[in-house]
Amino acid sequence: MSAAMYNHQLDTFICVADAGSFSKAAETLFVSSTAVMKQINLLESRLDVQLFVRTPRGLTLTDAGKSYYQDAKYMIQYAKDAQTRARNAMQDNDNVIRIGTSIMTPHQLLMDLWPQIHKRKPELKFQIVGFENTPENARKILGHLGQDIDVVAGIFDETMLHLRGCTGLELNRQPLCCAVSIYHPLAQKDRLAIEDLYDQEFMLMNRDWSDNVDRLRDELWQHHPQIHIKDISFYNVEVFNQCENNNALLMAVPIWQSVHPLLKIISVDWDYSMPFGLMHAPEPSPTVQSFLDAVSQMFSEK
């Protein structure tokens, strides 16, 4: 029985896509090139779609292949998570807090606080549950907190919480800033004036994602039309890559400073911010509520 219950042709497919050739993928997988080609051919036949364009210089993904690449990674991770959940179900998890973490939802703050939490609630244990930051995961995880993941640390406001069907415990506020490439001329500054954004492409979350961001958007449209707003629909690593590659500006918050090594997050002379804290189920379990009470008390004493 395999460790994860999914078709391992997915592993081969992802390896080939990353390597760009059957031979390189075969070296990574320690099998023959013929075996790799056979698996890909079988996968394409089963799906009834062409995943790769074969050229003398190597392989490139078709549009269908690009789509399947993202879904395949999700399917593999979901299968692995399912195995973890099944194993956890065999254990006594009454006192375990499952903390969801992704590149956009860092858990470091909770890890820094854990020694103090442990002093207050020594019976509590924690478990880090990683997940890929995708729109599908955001809907699934935040809409069902308490099932596989208990809390996720991140920015939110009432609009976001309503959209996701969860509740948030605010711990502090994160100022809305700009992320810029370290090679961008503005990266030399420690703080930006709004006028520094003139004639720049400013990547901003689309309307109705956050009331706080919508207020910023309205001010820029009404009073600073020289700023070229570009809508984005979701925050993930690809958006940060676009910001760096296109020499654009991206709305960001300080806790994302480590997301991309080639971006610098800089404060701006405006008064806009977002709550940062713990997102959890509207009706958390007694264990999770005990954890939230401990964290809330710690912050109220600061």
Short mmCIF file of C-alpha atoms in Angstrom, two decimals:
data_model
loop_
_atom_site.label_atom_id
_atom_site.label_comp_id
_atom_site.label_asym_id
_atom_site.label_seq_id
_atom_site.Cartn_x
_atom_site.Cartn_y
_atom_site.Cartn_z
CA MET A 1 0.00 0.00 0.00
CA SER A 2 1.41 3.40 -0.93
CA ALA A 3 1.98 6.09 1.68
CA ALA A 4 -0.53 8.41 0.02
CA MET A 5 -3.65 7.14 -1.69
CA TYR A 6 -3.39 8.82 -5.07
CA ASN A 7 -2.23 7.86 -8.55
CA HIS A 8 1.56 8.16 -8.55
CA GLN A 9 1.44 9.18 -12.19
CA LEU A 10 0.79 12.60 -10.68
CA ASP A 11 4.25 12.57 -9.10
CA THR A 12 5.76 11.64 -12.45
CA PHE A 13 3.78 14.33 -14.25
CA ILE A 14 4.93 17.05 -11.84
CA CYS A 15 8.53 15.87 -12.03
CA VAL A 16 8.47 15.95 -15.85
CA ALA A 17 6.86 19.41 -15.85
CA ASP A 18 9.51 20.74 -13.48
CA ALA A 19 12.40 19.07 -15.32
CA GLY A 20 11.25 19.95 -18.83
CA SER A 21 12.31 16.60 -20.28
CA PHE A 22 11.68 12.90 -19.89
CA SER A 23 15.36 12.09 -19.43
CA LYS A 24 15.94 14.60 -16.63
CA ALA A 25 12.79 13.45 -14.87
CA ALA A 26 13.94 9.85 -15.22
CA GLU A 27 17.22 10.70 -13.48
CA THR A 28 15.36 12.29 -10.60
CA LEU A 29 12.94 9.38 -10.29
CA PHE A 30 15.66 6.71 -10.77
CA VAL A 31 13.75 5.00 -13.55
CA SER A 32 14.22 4.75 -17.31
CA SER A 33 13.15 7.46 -19.73
CA THR A 34 10.92 4.89 -21.42
CA ALA A 35 9.10 4.22 -18.15
CA VAL A 36 8.52 7.94 -17.63
CA MET A 37 7.23 8.41 -21.19
CA LYS A 38 4.90 5.44 -20.75
CA GLN A 39 3.41 6.87 -17.55
CA ILE A 40 2.82 10.29 -19.16
CA ASN A 41 1.27 8.71 -22.24
CA LEU A 42 -1.04 6.63 -20.05
CA LEU A 43 -1.99 9.70 -18.03
CA GLU A 44 -2.79 11.73 -21.15
CA SER A 45 -4.80 8.83 -22.50
CA ARG A 46 -6.74 8.45 -19.27
CA LEU A 47 -7.48 12.18 -19.10
CA ASP A 48 -8.06 12.45 -22.86
CA VAL A 49 -6.02 15.68 -22.98
CA GLN A 50 -2.55 16.61 -24.20
CA LEU A 51 -0.47 17.78 -21.25
CA PHE A 52 2.84 18.47 -23.00
CA VAL A 53 4.08 19.89 -26.27
CA ARG A 54 7.01 17.71 -27.39
CA THR A 55 9.81 19.59 -29.16
CA PRO A 56 13.43 18.72 -29.94
CA ARG A 57 14.47 21.19 -27.26
CA GLY A 58 12.32 19.63 -24.55
CA LEU A 59 8.81 19.68 -23.16
CA THR A 60 6.46 22.55 -22.40
CA LEU A 61 3.07 22.39 -20.74
CA THR A 62 -0.04 23.00 -22.80
CA ASP A 63 -2.74 25.23 -21.33
CA ALA A 64 -4.47 22.06 -20.17
CA GLY A 65 -1.18 20.87 -18.70
CA LYS A 66 -0.70 24.11 -16.77
CA SER A 67 -4.17 23.78 -15.31
CA TYR A 68 -3.65 20.13 -14.41
CA TYR A 69 -0.25 20.93 -12.88
CA GLN A 70 -1.87 23.16 -10.25
CA ASP A 71 -4.64 20.66 -9.55
CA ALA A 72 -2.20 17.75 -9.35
CA LYS A 73 -0.16 19.48 -6.65
CA TYR A 74 -3.34 20.14 -4.73
CA MET A 75 -4.52 16.52 -5.09
CA ILE A 76 -1.20 15.16 -3.84
CA GLN A 77 -1.13 17.48 -0.86
CA TYR A 78 -4.76 16.74 -0.06
CA ALA A 79 -4.07 13.00 -0.11
CA LYS A 80 -1.11 13.43 2.22
CA ASP A 81 -3.15 15.62 4.53
CA ALA A 82 -5.90 12.99 4.52
CA GLN A 83 -3.41 10.41 5.73
CA THR A 84 -2.26 12.76 8.50
CA ARG A 85 -5.84 13.38 9.55
CA ALA A 86 -6.55 9.66 9.63
CA ARG A 87 -3.52 9.02 11.83
CA ASN A 88 -4.48 11.87 14.11
CA ALA A 89 -7.96 10.40 14.45
CA MET A 90 -6.39 7.32 16.02
CA GLN A 91 -4.85 9.43 18.77
CA ASP A 92 -6.29 11.37 21.66
CA ASN A 93 -6.37 14.88 20.25
CA ASP A 94 -8.62 16.48 22.86
CA ASN A 95 -5.89 18.92 23.91
CA VAL A 96 -4.24 19.51 20.52
CA ILE A 97 -4.47 22.87 18.77
CA ARG A 98 -3.99 22.42 15.01
CA ILE A 99 -2.40 25.55 13.58
CA GLY A 100 -2.72 26.00 9.83
CA THR A 101 0.22 27.62 8.09
CA SER A 102 1.03 28.69 4.55
CA ILE A 103 3.39 31.20 3.01
CA MET A 104 0.77 33.94 3.46
CA THR A 105 -0.42 32.82 6.91
CA PRO A 106 2.71 32.62 9.09
CA HIS A 107 2.67 30.74 12.37
CA GLN A 108 5.86 32.23 13.78
CA LEU A 109 4.02 34.60 16.12
CA LEU A 110 2.29 31.67 17.82
CA MET A 111 5.53 29.74 18.03
CA ASP A 112 7.16 32.73 19.75
CA LEU A 113 4.24 32.89 22.18
CA TRP A 114 4.02 29.18 22.85
CA PRO A 115 6.33 29.08 25.94
CA GLN A 116 4.08 31.65 27.62
CA ILE A 117 0.93 29.86 26.48
CA HIS A 118 2.33 26.61 27.86
CA LYS A 119 2.84 28.20 31.29
CA ARG A 120 -0.81 29.23 31.35
CA LYS A 121 -2.24 26.11 29.71
CA PRO A 122 0.29 23.27 30.19
CA GLU A 123 -2.28 20.70 29.07
CA LEU A 124 -2.42 22.15 25.54
CA LYS A 125 -0.34 20.75 22.72
CA PHE A 126 0.07 22.12 19.21
CA GLN A 127 0.38 20.66 15.76
CA ILE A 128 1.49 22.57 12.65
CA VAL A 129 -0.60 21.73 9.57
CA GLY A 130 0.84 23.10 6.33
CA PHE A 131 -1.30 23.92 3.33
CA GLU A 132 -0.79 25.49 -0.08
CA ASN A 133 -2.16 29.01 -0.43
CA THR A 134 -4.79 28.61 -3.16
CA PRO A 135 -8.32 30.05 -3.52
CA GLU A 136 -9.74 26.54 -3.15
CA ASN A 137 -7.87 25.94 0.11
CA ALA A 138 -8.84 29.36 1.46
CA ARG A 139 -12.51 28.57 0.95
CA LYS A 140 -12.26 25.01 2.25
CA ILE A 141 -10.05 25.57 5.28
CA LEU A 142 -11.37 28.91 6.55
CA GLY A 143 -14.94 27.85 5.91
CA HIS A 144 -14.48 24.66 7.94
CA LEU A 145 -12.15 25.66 10.76
CA GLY A 146 -12.37 23.13 13.57
CA GLN A 147 -12.46 20.12 11.25
CA ASP A 148 -8.86 19.63 10.10
CA ILE A 149 -7.36 22.95 11.24
CA ASP A 150 -8.36 24.92 14.33
CA VAL A 151 -6.74 28.32 13.89
CA VAL A 152 -4.97 30.25 11.13
CA ALA A 153 -2.97 33.40 11.80
CA GLY A 154 -3.42 36.15 9.23
CA ILE A 155 -4.89 39.52 8.32
CA PHE A 156 -8.65 39.92 8.17
CA ASP A 157 -11.57 42.28 8.63
CA GLU A 158 -15.30 41.80 8.95
CA THR A 159 -15.77 41.61 5.18
CA MET A 160 -13.18 38.85 4.80
CA LEU A 161 -14.51 36.92 7.79
CA HIS A 162 -18.04 37.07 6.38
CA LEU A 163 -16.84 35.85 2.99
CA ARG A 164 -14.96 32.93 4.56
CA GLY A 165 -17.53 32.03 7.19
CA CYS A 166 -15.21 32.26 10.17
CA THR A 167 -14.44 34.51 13.16
CA GLY A 168 -11.27 36.38 14.10
CA LEU A 169 -9.47 37.28 17.33
CA GLU A 170 -7.59 40.53 16.66
CA LEU A 171 -4.10 40.66 18.20
CA ASN A 172 -2.64 43.77 16.53
CA ARG A 173 -2.98 45.88 13.42
CA GLN A 174 -0.76 45.66 10.37
CA PRO A 175 -0.22 48.88 8.39
CA LEU A 176 -0.95 48.63 4.68
CA CYS A 177 2.40 49.04 2.93
CA CYS A 178 3.96 48.65 -0.50
CA ALA A 179 6.13 45.75 -1.59
CA VAL A 180 8.73 46.71 -4.22
CA SER A 181 11.58 44.93 -5.91
CA ILE A 182 14.89 45.50 -4.17
CA TYR A 183 16.10 46.74 -7.57
CA HIS A 184 13.30 49.31 -7.87
CA PRO A 185 14.45 52.93 -7.33
CA LEU A 186 11.88 53.29 -4.52
CA ALA A 187 13.60 50.49 -2.60
CA GLN A 188 16.21 53.04 -1.51
CA LYS A 189 13.57 54.74 0.65
CA ASP A 190 12.58 53.74 4.19
CA ARG A 191 9.15 55.35 3.86
CA LEU A 192 7.09 56.39 0.86
CA ALA A 193 4.96 59.43 0.21
CA ILE A 194 1.76 58.84 -1.75
CA GLU A 195 3.30 60.94 -4.54
CA ASP A 196 6.08 58.33 -4.84
CA LEU A 197 3.42 55.99 -6.24
CA TYR A 198 2.54 58.34 -9.10
CA ASP A 199 3.00 56.79 -12.56
CA GLN A 200 3.57 53.41 -10.92
CA GLU A 201 1.53 50.22 -11.34
CA PHE A 202 0.02 49.47 -7.93
CA MET A 203 -1.31 45.92 -7.49
CA LEU A 204 -4.35 46.00 -5.21
CA MET A 205 -6.90 43.38 -4.14
CA ASN A 206 -10.15 43.71 -6.04
CA ARG A 207 -13.19 45.38 -4.55
CA ASP A 208 -15.29 43.66 -1.86
CA TRP A 209 -12.36 41.65 -0.48
CA SER A 210 -11.80 44.05 2.41
CA ASP A 211 -13.49 47.28 3.57
CA ASN A 212 -10.09 48.59 4.65
CA VAL A 213 -8.59 48.04 1.22
CA ASP A 214 -11.70 49.45 -0.48
CA ARG A 215 -11.31 52.70 1.47
CA LEU A 216 -7.71 52.97 0.33
CA ARG A 217 -8.77 52.22 -3.24
CA ASP A 218 -11.44 54.93 -3.14
CA GLU A 219 -9.01 57.53 -1.86
CA LEU A 220 -6.47 56.73 -4.58
CA TRP A 221 -9.11 56.83 -7.32
CA GLN A 222 -10.59 60.09 -6.13
CA HIS A 223 -7.50 62.02 -5.11
CA HIS A 224 -4.53 60.31 -6.76
CA PRO A 225 -5.52 59.21 -10.28
CA GLN A 226 -1.84 59.33 -11.26
CA ILE A 227 -1.47 55.92 -9.56
CA HIS A 228 -2.26 53.06 -11.94
CA ILE A 229 -4.24 50.50 -9.96
CA LYS A 230 -4.11 46.91 -11.18
CA ASP A 231 -6.63 44.51 -9.65
CA ILE A 232 -5.52 41.16 -8.27
CA SER A 233 -7.88 38.44 -7.09
CA PHE A 234 -5.75 36.47 -4.65
CA TYR A 235 -2.47 36.63 -2.75
CA ASN A 236 0.00 33.87 -3.50
CA VAL A 237 3.65 33.52 -4.45
CA GLU A 238 2.87 34.11 -8.13
CA VAL A 239 1.51 37.57 -7.32
CA PHE A 240 4.73 38.40 -5.48
CA ASN A 241 6.70 37.12 -8.48
CA GLN A 242 4.67 39.35 -10.81
CA CYS A 243 5.39 42.34 -8.59
CA GLU A 244 9.13 41.68 -8.74
CA ASN A 245 9.29 40.70 -12.41
CA ASN A 246 7.18 43.65 -13.61
CA ASN A 247 8.85 46.19 -11.35
CA ALA A 248 5.41 47.03 -9.96
CA LEU A 249 4.20 47.91 -6.48
CA LEU A 250 2.06 45.55 -4.43
CA MET A 251 -0.07 46.23 -1.38
CA ALA A 252 1.41 44.19 1.44
CA VAL A 253 1.75 44.06 5.23
CA PRO A 254 4.94 43.76 7.35
CA ILE A 255 4.33 40.14 8.38
CA TRP A 256 4.86 39.15 4.72
CA GLN A 257 8.42 40.48 4.64
CA SER A 258 9.89 36.98 4.32
CA VAL A 259 7.53 35.81 1.55
CA HIS A 260 9.81 36.89 -1.32
CA PRO A 261 13.57 37.48 -0.90
CA LEU A 262 13.71 40.05 -3.74
CA LEU A 263 10.95 42.28 -2.39
CA LYS A 264 11.13 44.99 0.25
CA ILE A 265 8.03 46.05 2.16
CA ILE A 266 7.95 49.81 2.81
CA SER A 267 5.55 51.92 4.89
CA VAL A 268 3.52 54.64 3.15
CA ASP A 269 2.30 58.00 4.43
CA TRP A 270 -1.35 57.04 4.76
CA ASP A 271 -3.46 55.88 7.67
CA TYR A 272 -4.67 52.47 6.54
CA SER A 273 -4.21 49.16 8.32
CA MET A 274 -5.69 45.68 8.71
CA PRO A 275 -6.35 43.62 11.84
CA PHE A 276 -3.99 40.69 12.33
CA GLY A 277 -4.88 37.77 14.53
CA LEU A 278 -6.28 34.27 14.73
CA MET A 279 -9.10 33.10 12.51
CA HIS A 280 -11.19 30.33 14.04
CA ALA A 281 -14.61 28.68 13.86
CA PRO A 282 -17.62 30.79 14.97
CA GLU A 283 -18.25 28.18 17.68
CA PRO A 284 -14.81 26.85 18.67
CA SER A 285 -14.38 23.71 20.74
CA PRO A 286 -13.71 24.11 24.49
CA THR A 287 -10.03 23.34 23.88
CA VAL A 288 -9.71 25.96 21.15
CA GLN A 289 -11.64 28.50 23.23
CA SER A 290 -9.27 27.89 26.13
CA PHE A 291 -6.35 28.52 23.81
CA LEU A 292 -7.92 31.71 22.43
CA ASP A 293 -8.64 32.98 25.95
CA ALA A 294 -5.00 32.44 26.92
CA VAL A 295 -3.70 34.28 23.86
CA SER A 296 -6.18 37.12 24.32
CA GLN A 297 -5.20 37.53 27.97
CA MET A 298 -1.51 37.62 27.09
CA PHE A 299 -2.04 40.44 24.58
CA SER A 300 -4.29 42.39 26.93
CA GLU A 301 -1.52 42.37 29.54
CA LYS A 302 1.05 43.85 27.16
#
